[in-house]
Coordinates of C-alpha atoms and ligand atoms in Angstrom, one line a residue:
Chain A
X1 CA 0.0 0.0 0.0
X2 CA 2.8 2.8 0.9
X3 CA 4.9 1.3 -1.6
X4 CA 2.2 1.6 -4.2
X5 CA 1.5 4.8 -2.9
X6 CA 5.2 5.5 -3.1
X7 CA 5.5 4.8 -6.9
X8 CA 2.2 6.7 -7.6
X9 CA 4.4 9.8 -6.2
X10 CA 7.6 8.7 -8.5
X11 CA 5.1 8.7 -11.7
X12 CA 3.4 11.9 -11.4
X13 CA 6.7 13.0 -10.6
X14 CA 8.9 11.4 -13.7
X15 CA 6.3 12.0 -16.2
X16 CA 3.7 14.4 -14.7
X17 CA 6.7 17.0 -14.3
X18 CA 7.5 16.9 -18.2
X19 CA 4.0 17.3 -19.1
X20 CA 3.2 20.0 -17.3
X21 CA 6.8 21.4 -18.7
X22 CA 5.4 21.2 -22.0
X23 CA 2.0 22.5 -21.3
X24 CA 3.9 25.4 -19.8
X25 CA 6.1 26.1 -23.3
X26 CA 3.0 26.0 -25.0
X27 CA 0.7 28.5 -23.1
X28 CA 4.0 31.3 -23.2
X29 CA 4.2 30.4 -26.6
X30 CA 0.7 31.2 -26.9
X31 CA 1.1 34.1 -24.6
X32 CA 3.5 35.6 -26.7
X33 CA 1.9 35.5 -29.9
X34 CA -1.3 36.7 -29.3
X35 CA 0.3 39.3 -26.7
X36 CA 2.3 40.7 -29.0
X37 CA 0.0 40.4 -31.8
X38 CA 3.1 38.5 -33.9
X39 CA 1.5 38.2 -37.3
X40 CA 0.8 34.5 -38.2
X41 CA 3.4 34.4 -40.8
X42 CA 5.9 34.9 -38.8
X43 CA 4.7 33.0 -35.8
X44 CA 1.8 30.4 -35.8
X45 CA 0.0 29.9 -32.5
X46 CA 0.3 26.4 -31.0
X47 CA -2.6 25.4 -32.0
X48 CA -2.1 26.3 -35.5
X49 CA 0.9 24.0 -35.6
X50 CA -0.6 21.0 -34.5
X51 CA -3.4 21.4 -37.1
X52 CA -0.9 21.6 -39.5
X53 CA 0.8 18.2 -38.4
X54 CA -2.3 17.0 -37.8
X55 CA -4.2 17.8 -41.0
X56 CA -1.2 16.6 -42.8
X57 CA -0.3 13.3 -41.2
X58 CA -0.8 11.2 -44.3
X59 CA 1.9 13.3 -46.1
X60 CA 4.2 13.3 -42.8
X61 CA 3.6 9.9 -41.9
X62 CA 5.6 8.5 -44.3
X63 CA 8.7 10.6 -43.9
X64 CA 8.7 10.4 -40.7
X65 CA 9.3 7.1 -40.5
X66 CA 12.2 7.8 -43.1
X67 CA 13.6 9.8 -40.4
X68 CA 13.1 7.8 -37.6
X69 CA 14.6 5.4 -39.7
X70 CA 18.2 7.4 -40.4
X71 CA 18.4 8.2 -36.5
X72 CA 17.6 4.5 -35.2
X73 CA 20.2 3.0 -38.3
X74 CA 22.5 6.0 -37.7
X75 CA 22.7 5.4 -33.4
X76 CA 22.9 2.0 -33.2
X77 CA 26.1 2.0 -36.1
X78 CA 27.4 4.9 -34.1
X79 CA 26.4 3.8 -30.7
X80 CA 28.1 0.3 -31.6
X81 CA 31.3 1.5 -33.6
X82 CA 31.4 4.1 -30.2
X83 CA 32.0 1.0 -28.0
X84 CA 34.8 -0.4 -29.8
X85 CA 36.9 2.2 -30.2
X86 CA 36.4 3.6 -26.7
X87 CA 37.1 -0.4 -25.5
X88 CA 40.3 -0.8 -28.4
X89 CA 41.5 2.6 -27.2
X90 CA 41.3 1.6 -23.8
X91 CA 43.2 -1.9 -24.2
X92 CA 45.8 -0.9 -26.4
X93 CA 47.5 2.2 -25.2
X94 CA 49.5 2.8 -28.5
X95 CA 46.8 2.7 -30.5
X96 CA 44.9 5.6 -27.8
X97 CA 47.8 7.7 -28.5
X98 CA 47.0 7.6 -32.5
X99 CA 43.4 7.3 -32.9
X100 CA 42.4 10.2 -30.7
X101 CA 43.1 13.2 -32.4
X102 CA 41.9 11.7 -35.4
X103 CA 38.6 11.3 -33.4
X104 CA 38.7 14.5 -32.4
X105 CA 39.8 16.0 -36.0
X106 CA 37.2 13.9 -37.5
X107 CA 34.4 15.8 -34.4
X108 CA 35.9 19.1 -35.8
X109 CA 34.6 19.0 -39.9
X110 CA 31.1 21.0 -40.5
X111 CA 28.9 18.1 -41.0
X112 CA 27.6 19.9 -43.9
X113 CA 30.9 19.7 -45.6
X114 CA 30.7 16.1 -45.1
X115 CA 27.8 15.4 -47.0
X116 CA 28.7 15.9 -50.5
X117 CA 31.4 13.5 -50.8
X118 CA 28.5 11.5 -48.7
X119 CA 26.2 11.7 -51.4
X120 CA 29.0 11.3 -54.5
X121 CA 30.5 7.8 -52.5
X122 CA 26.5 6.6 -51.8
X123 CA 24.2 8.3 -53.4
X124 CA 21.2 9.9 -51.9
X125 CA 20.0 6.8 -49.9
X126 CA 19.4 6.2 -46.4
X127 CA 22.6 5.4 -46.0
X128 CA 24.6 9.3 -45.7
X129 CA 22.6 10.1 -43.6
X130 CA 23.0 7.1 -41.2
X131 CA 26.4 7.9 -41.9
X132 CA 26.3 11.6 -40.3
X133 CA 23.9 10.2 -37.7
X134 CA 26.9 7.3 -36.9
X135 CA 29.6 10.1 -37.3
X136 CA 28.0 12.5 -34.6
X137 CA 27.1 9.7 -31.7
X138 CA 30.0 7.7 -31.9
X139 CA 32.4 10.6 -30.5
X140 CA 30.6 11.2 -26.8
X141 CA 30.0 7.1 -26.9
X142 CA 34.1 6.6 -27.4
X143 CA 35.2 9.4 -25.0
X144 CA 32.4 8.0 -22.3
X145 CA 33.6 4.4 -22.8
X146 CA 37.7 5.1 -22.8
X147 CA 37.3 7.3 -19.7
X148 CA 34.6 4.9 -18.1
X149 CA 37.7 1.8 -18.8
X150 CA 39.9 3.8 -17.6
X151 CA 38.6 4.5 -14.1
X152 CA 37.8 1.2 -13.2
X153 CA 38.5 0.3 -10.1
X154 CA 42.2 -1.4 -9.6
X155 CA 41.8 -3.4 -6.7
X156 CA 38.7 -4.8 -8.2
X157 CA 40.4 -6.1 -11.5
X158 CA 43.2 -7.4 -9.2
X159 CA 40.9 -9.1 -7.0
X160 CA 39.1 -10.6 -10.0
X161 CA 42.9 -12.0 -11.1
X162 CA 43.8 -13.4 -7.9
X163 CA 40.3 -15.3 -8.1
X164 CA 42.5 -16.5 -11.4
X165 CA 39.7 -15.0 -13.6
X166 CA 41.0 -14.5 -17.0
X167 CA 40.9 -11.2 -19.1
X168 CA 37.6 -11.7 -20.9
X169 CA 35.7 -12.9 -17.8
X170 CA 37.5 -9.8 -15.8
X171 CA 36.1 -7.4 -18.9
X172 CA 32.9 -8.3 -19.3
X173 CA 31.9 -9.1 -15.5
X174 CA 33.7 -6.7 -13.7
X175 CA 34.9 -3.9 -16.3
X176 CA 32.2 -3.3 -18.9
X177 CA 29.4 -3.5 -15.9
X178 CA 31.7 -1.1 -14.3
X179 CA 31.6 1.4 -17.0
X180 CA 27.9 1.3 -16.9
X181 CA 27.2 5.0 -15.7
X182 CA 29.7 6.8 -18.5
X183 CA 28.5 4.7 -21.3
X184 CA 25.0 5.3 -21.1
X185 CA 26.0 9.3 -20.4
X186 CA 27.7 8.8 -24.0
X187 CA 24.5 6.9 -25.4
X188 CA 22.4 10.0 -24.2
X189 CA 24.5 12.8 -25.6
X190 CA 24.2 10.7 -28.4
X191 CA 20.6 10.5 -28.6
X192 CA 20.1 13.7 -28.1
X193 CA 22.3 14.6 -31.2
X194 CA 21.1 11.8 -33.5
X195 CA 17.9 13.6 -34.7
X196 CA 19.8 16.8 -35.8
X197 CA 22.0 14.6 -37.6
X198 CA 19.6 12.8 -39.4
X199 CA 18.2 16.2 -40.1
X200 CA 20.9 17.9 -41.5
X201 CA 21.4 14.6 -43.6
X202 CA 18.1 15.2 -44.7
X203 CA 18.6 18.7 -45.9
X204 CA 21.9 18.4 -47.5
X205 CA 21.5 14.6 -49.0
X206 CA 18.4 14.5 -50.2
X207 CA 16.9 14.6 -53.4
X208 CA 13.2 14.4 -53.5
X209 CA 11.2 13.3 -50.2
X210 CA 12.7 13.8 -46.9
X211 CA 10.6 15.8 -43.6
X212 CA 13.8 18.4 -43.8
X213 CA 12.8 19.0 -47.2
X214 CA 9.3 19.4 -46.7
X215 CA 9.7 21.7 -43.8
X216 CA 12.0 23.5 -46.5
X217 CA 9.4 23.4 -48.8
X218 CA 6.7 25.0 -46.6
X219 CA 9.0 27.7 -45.8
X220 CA 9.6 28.9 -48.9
X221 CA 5.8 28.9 -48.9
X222 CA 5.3 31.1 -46.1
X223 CA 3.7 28.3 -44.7
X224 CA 4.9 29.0 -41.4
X225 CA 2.6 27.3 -38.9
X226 CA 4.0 23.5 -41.2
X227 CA 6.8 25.0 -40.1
X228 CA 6.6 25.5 -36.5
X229 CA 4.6 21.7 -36.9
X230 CA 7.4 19.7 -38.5
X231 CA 9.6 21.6 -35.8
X232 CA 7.5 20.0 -32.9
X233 CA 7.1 16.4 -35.1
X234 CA 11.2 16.3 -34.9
X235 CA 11.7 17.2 -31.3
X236 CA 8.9 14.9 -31.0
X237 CA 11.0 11.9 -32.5
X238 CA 14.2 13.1 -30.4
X239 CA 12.7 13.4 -27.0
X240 CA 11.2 9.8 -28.0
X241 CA 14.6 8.1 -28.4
X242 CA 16.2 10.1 -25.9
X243 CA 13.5 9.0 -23.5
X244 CA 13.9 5.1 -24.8
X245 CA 17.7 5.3 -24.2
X246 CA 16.9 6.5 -21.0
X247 CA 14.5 3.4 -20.4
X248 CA 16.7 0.9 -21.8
X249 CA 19.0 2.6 -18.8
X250 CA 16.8 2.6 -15.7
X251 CA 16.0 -1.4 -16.7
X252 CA 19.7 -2.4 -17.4
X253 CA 21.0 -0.6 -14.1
X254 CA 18.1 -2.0 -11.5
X255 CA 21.1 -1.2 -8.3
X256 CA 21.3 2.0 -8.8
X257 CA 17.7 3.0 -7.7
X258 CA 16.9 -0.3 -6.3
X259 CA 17.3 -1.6 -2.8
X260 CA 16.4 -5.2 -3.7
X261 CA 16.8 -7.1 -7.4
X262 CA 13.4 -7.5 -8.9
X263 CA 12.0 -10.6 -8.9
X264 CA 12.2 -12.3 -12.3
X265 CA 9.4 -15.3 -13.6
X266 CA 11.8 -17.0 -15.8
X267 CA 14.4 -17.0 -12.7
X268 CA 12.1 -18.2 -10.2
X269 CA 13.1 -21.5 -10.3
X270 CA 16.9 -20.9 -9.7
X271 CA 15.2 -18.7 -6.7
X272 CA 13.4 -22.2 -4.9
X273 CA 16.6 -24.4 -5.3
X274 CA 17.1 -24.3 -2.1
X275 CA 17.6 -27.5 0.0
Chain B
X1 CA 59.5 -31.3 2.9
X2 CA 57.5 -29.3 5.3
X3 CA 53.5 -29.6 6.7
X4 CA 53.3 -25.9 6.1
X5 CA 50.2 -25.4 4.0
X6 CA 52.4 -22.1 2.9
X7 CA 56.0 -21.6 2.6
X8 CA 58.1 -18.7 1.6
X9 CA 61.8 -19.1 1.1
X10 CA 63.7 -15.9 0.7
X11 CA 61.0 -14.4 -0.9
X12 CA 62.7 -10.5 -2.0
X13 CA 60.6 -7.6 -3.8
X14 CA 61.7 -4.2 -4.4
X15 CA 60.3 -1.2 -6.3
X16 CA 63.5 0.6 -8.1
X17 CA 65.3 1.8 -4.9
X18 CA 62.7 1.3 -2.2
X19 CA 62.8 -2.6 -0.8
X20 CA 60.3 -3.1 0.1
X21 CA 60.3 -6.8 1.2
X22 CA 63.8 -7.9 2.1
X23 CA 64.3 -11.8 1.6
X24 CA 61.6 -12.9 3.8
X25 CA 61.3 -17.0 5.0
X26 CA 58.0 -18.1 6.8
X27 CA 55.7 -20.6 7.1
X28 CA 51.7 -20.9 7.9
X29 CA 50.7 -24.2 9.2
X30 CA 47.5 -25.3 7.9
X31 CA 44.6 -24.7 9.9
X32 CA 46.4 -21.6 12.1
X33 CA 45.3 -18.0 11.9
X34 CA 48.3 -15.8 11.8
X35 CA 48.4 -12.0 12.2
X36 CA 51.2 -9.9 10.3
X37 CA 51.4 -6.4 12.5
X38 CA 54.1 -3.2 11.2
X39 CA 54.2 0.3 10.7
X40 CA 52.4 1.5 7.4
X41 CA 55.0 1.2 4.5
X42 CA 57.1 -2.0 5.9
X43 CA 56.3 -4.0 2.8
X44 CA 52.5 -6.0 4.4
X45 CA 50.5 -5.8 1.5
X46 CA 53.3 -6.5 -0.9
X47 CA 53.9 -9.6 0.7
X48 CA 50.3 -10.5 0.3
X49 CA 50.5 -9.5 -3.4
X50 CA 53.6 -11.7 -3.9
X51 CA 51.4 -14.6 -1.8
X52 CA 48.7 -14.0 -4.2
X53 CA 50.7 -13.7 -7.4
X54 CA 49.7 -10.1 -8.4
X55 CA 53.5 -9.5 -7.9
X56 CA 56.1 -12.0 -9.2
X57 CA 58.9 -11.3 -6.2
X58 CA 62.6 -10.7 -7.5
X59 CA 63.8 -13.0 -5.7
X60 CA 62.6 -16.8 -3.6
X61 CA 59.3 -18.9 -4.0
X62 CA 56.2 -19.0 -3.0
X63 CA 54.9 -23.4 -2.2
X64 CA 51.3 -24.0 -1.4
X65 CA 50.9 -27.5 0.0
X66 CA 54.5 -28.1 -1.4
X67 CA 53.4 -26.6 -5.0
X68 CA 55.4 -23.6 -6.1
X69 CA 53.2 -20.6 -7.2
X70 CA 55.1 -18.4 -7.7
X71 CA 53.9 -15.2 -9.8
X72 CA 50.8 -17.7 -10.5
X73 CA 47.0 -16.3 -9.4
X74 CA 44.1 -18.3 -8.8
X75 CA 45.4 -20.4 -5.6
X76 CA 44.1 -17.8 -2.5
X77 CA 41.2 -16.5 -1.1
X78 CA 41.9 -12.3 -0.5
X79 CA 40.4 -9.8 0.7
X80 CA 41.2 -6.1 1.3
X81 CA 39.7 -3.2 3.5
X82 CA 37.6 -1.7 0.6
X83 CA 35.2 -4.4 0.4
X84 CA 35.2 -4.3 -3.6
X85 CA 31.8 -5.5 -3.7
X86 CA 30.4 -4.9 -6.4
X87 CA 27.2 -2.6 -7.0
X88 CA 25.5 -4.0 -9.7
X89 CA 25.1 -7.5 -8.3
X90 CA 23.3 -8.7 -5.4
X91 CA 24.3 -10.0 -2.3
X92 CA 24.5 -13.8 -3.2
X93 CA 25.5 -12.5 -6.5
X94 CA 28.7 -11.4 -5.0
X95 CA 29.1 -14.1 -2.4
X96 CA 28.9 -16.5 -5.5
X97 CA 31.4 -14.1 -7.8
X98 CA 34.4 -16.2 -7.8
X99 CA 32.6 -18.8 -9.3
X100 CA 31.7 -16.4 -12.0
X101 CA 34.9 -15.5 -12.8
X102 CA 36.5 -18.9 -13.4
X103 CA 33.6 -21.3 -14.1
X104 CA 29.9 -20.7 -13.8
X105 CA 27.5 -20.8 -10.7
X106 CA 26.0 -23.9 -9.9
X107 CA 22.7 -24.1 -7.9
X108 CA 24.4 -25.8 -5.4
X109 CA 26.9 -22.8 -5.4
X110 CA 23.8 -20.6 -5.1
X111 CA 22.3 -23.1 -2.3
X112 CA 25.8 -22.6 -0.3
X113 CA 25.9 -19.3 -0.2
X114 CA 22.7 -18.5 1.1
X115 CA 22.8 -20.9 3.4
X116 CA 25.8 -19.3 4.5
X117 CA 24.4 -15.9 4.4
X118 CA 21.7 -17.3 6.8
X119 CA 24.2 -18.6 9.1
X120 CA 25.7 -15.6 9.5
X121 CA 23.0 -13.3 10.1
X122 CA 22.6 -12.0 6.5
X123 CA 19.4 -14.3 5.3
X124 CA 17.5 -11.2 5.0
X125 CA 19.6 -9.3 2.2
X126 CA 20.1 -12.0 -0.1
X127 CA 18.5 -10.0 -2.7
X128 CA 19.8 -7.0 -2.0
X129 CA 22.2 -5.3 -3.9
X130 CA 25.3 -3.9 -1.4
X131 CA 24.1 0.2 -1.5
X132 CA 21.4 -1.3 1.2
X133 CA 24.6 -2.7 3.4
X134 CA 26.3 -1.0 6.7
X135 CA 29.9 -1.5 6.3
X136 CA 30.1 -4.2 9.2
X137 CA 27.5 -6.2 6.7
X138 CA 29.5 -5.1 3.3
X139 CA 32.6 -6.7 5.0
X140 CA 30.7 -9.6 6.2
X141 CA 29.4 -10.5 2.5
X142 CA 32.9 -9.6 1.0
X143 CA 34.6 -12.4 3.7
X144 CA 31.7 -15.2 2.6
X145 CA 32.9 -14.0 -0.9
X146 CA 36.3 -14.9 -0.3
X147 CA 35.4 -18.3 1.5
X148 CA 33.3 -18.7 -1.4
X149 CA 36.8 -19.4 -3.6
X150 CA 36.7 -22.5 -1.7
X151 CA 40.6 -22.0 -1.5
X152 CA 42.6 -23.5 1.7
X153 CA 44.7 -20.2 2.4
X154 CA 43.0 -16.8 3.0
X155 CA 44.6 -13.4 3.0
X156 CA 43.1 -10.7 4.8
X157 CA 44.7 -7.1 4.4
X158 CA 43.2 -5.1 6.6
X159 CA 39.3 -6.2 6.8
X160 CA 38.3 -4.2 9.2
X161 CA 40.4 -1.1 9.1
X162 CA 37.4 0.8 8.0
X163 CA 34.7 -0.2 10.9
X164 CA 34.2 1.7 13.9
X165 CA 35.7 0.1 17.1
X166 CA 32.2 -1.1 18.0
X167 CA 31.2 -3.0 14.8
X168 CA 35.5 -3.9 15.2
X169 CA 35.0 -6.5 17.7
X170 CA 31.7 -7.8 16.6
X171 CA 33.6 -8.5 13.3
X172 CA 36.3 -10.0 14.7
X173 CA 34.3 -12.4 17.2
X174 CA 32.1 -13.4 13.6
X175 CA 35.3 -14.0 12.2
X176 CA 36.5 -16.4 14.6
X177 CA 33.3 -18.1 14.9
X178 CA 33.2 -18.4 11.0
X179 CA 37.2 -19.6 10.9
X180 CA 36.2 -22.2 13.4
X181 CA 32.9 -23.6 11.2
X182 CA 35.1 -23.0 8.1
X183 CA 38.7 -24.9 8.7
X184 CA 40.8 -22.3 6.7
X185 CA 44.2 -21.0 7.2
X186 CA 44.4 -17.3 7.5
X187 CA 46.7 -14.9 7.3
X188 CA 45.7 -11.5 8.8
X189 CA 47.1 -7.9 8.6
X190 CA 46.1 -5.3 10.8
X191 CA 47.9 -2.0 12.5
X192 CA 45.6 -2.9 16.0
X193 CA 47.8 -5.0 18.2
X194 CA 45.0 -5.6 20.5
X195 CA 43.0 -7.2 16.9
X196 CA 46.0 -9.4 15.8
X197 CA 46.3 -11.3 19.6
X198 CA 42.6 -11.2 19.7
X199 CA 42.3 -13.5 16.7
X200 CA 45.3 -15.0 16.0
X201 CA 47.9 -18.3 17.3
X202 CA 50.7 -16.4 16.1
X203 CA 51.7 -12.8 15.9
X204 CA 54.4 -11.9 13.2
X205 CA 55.9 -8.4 13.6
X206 CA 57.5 -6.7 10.8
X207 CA 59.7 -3.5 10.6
X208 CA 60.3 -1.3 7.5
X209 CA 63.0 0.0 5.0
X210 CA 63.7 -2.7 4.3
X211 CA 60.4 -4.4 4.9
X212 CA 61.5 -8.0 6.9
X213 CA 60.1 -9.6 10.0
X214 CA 61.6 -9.0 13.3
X215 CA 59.4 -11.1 15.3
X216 CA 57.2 -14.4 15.3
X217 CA 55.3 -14.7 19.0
X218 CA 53.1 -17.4 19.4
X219 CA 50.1 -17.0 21.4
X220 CA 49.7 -18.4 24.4
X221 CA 45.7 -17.4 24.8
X222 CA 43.3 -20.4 24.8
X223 CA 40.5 -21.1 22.7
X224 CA 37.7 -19.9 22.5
X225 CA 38.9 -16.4 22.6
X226 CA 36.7 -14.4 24.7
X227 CA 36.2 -10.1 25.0
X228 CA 37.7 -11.2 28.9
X229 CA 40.6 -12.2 27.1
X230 CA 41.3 -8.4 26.3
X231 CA 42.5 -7.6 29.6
X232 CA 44.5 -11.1 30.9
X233 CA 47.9 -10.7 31.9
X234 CA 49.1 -13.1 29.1
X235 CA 47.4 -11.0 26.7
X236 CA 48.7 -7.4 28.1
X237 CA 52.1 -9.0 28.4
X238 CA 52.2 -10.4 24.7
X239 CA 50.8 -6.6 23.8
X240 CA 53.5 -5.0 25.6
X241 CA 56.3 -7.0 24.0
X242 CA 54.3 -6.3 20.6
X243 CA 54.2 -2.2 21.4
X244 CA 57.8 -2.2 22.1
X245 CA 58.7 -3.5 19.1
X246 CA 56.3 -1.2 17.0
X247 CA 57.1 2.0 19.3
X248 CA 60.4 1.3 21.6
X249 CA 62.7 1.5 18.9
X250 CA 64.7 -1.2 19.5
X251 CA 64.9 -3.5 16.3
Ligands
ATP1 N1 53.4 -0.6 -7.0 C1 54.3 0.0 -6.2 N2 55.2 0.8 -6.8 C2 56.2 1.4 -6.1 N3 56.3 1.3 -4.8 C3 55.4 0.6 -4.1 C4 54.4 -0.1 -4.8 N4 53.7 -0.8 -3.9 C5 54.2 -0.6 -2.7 N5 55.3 0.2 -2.8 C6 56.2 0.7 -1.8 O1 56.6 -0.5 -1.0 C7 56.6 -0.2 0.4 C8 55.7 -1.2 1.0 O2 54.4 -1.0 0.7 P1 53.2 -1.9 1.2 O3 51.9 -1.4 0.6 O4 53.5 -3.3 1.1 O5 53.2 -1.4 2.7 P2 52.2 -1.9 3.9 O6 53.0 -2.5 5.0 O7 51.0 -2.7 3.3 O8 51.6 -0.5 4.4 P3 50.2 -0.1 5.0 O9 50.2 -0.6 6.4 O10 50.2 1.4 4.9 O11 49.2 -0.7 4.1 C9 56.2 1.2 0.5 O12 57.3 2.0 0.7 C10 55.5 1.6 -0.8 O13 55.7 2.9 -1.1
MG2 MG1 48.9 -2.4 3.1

């Protein structure tokens, strides 16, 4: 009952905070604009917007998915490519020394001036823009996972070795589980980022139908409430995977707001052998 | 050759200039609980680490039960004052960890450490993950974790360095009680006198630059040790002989 009651508080908390966050952009927004009397081309009112999405969601449905598509392809190539450089750079210490500032050189080119020789080496697919997606969440994931390596505690890899554990066992028990906090910190910078990437991939390799482009397109319009809606439609989709990095988080790492390990069917009976 | 379960012949490790373990003979008999007491620096834990095989010594060997181990892990049970738990696993998860590093948990692994955590007055926390422990009970799981290795020789560096004096001698009766169920050889460091005659048969002392031992007192306190014990004349003799060693100057 007072744990119930407990958890009641922790969801109007977790997600009843946001939402009233939002609500609260959305009546200054609409404060503003009619306030000021901001004329509708140059600012929609909120509700405007979301008709605009809304009235248009067969059009937007489609590409959409197109870019949810670039930033899922994009994170998990960059998210995964992330994690083996940080773990290389980490393990072999020459190769730290040499690969870094090419990491950060490679951090440091405009990602628009990466995109034409994207789209002259492969075309105007999906794949430059999972590219520049891959290229912008790798970094924070490699820097998260080297330092993350690099901190683990000593004694506790030492401990593990006098047990006579050998080097994988000793990495993927006690190191990688150790680097738990930094490399989901890197998976959330990198979620954060993946959207714009996909975006700006969007815009500068794309040829015909791409939500960029049609946010493009209804600018040059004067369509400016399809613009402020396609706005909220991609901040929609990078809150979204933000928010499921973040869950794939809280379920991996149960300890760190848990007292006691949840209580899993399939493990139950490995809990009753007992006597 | 010998019925030491350990033996260390002229066992020598230095770090560039320092020595810090000058060429050092000992041996354990199996079954005995021996404290090593010294002044911070005199070379305790590097002899553990040489024990253990974290540190191959420049000099001697290292025979368990008449097998030489020298530089080799995998042969000792150790455990340090962190408790080096770790976070993301529970309380039987960690008991059980050794067995996850070199093979895989059984159920009958799982089965022995709980009912070893019930023995010992941690039943309740199984499940529990170590952020829920105090630091007598983080100590507590980390010493079934190291009985857990199911290894004959145990090396204890400092265990309870951390606790408060209180939770100090509630440890150190457990750890008798638990020695006594258990049948292991233990080898001890600690900087409290009183803690090393408390627990052990035999007190090595050991002085610094360069690191060697300048004394081996057995003890002549019966068993069971009780907290009486703390103020006998055998024991505040035994302590006194210990001190002057430590503090008198005379090495
Ligand atoms: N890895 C190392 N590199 C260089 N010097 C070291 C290293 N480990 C220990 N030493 C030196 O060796 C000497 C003995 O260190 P050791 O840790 O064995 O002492 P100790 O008796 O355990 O001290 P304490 O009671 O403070 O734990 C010290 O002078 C220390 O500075
Ligand atoms: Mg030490």
């Amino acid at each position: 009952m007072k744990t119930a009651r407990r958890r009641l508080g922790l969801v109007a908390r977790n997600v009843g905070v946001p939402i009233l966050s939002l609500v609260l952009v959305l009546v200054i927004w609409q404060l503003i604009v009619v306030g000021f009397h901001v004329a509708s081309y140059v600012a929609p009112r909120p509700r405007a917007a979301i008709d605009s999405v809304t009235q248009n969601w067969s059009v937007l449905w489609p590409l959409v998915l197109g870019t949810i598509r670039e930033t899922v392809y994009g994170f998990v190539v960059g998210a995964t490519l992330g994690f083996v450089l940080g773990v290389i750079m980490a393990k072999v210490s020459f190769l730290q020394g040499l690969v870094y500032p090419v990491l950060v050189l490679s951090q440091a080119i405009p990602i628009i001036a990466l995109a034409a020789p994207l789209v002259l080496i492969l075309g105007f697919s999906t794949a430059p823009k999972v590219v520049i997606v891959a290229w912008i969440v790798f970094f924070p994931v490699t820097v998260n996972v080297l330092d993350g390596l690099s901190h683990v505690d000593r004694d506790l890899v030492n401990l593990a070795k006098v047990y006579g554990a050998s080097r994988w066992r000793t990495f993927w028990q006690i190191e990688i589980p150790a680097t738990s906090t930094p490399l989901f910190s890197g998976l959330k910078i990198g979620a954060t980022y993946a959207v714009t990437g996909a975006i700006i991939g969007e815009l500068a390799a794309s040829d015909g139908s791409s939500l960029a482009l049609y946010q493009e397109h209804a600018n040059s319009n004067l369509n400016t409430a399809a613009v402020y809606g396609t706005t909220m439609v991609m901040t929609a989709i990078g809150i979204s995977w933000f928010l499921l990095v973040v869950g794939v988080e809280v379920f991996a790492t149960p300890w760190r707001r848990r007292t006691v390990a949840r209580r899993w069917p399939w493990r139950r009976g490995r809990d009753l052998t007992d006597h | 050759m010998t019925d030491a379960l350990l033996a260390l012949r002229e066992v020598a490790k230095s770090f560039g200039d320092t020595v810090a373990l000058s060429p050092t003979t000992l041996e354990i008999a199996e079954g005995s609980f021996v404290a090593i007491v010294g002044p911070s620096g005199c070379g305790k834990s590097t002899l553990f680490n040489v024990i253990a095989g974290l540190l191959a010594p420049d000099a001697g060997d290292v025979l368990l039960a008449e097998r030489d181990v020298t530089g080799t892990t995998g042969h000792v049970g150790y455990m340090l004052q962190k408790d080096l738990l770790v976070p993301w696993r529970t309380v039987e998860d960690n008991i059980t960890m050794a067995k996850r590093l070199t093979g895989r948990v059984t159920n009958e692994d799982r089965a022995e450490a709980r009912r070893m955590a019930r023995a010992y007055g941690l039943g309740e926390f199984l499940r529990h993950y170590p952020s829920a422990l105090s630091g007598g009970m983080r100590q507590r799981v980390a010493f079934m974790r190291t009985l857990m290795t199911h290894q004959r020789l145990l090396l204890l560096d400092e265990p309870f360095g951390a606790l408060d004096a209180q939770t100090r001698l509630e440890m150190q009766q457990w750890l008798l009680q638990v020695w006594r169920d258990a049948e292991r050889t233990v080898l001890f460091i600690t900087h409290d006198v009183d803690e090393s005659i408390f627990l052990a048969d035999r007190v090595i002392v050991m002085s610094p630059r360069p690191g060697r031992v300048v004394a081996d007192f057995p003890n002549p306190l019966a068993r069971p040790r009780t907290v009486d014990m703390l103020t006998e004349p055998d024991f505040i003799a035994l302590k006194g002989r210990i001190m002057h060693l430590l503090h008198g100057g005379a090495a």
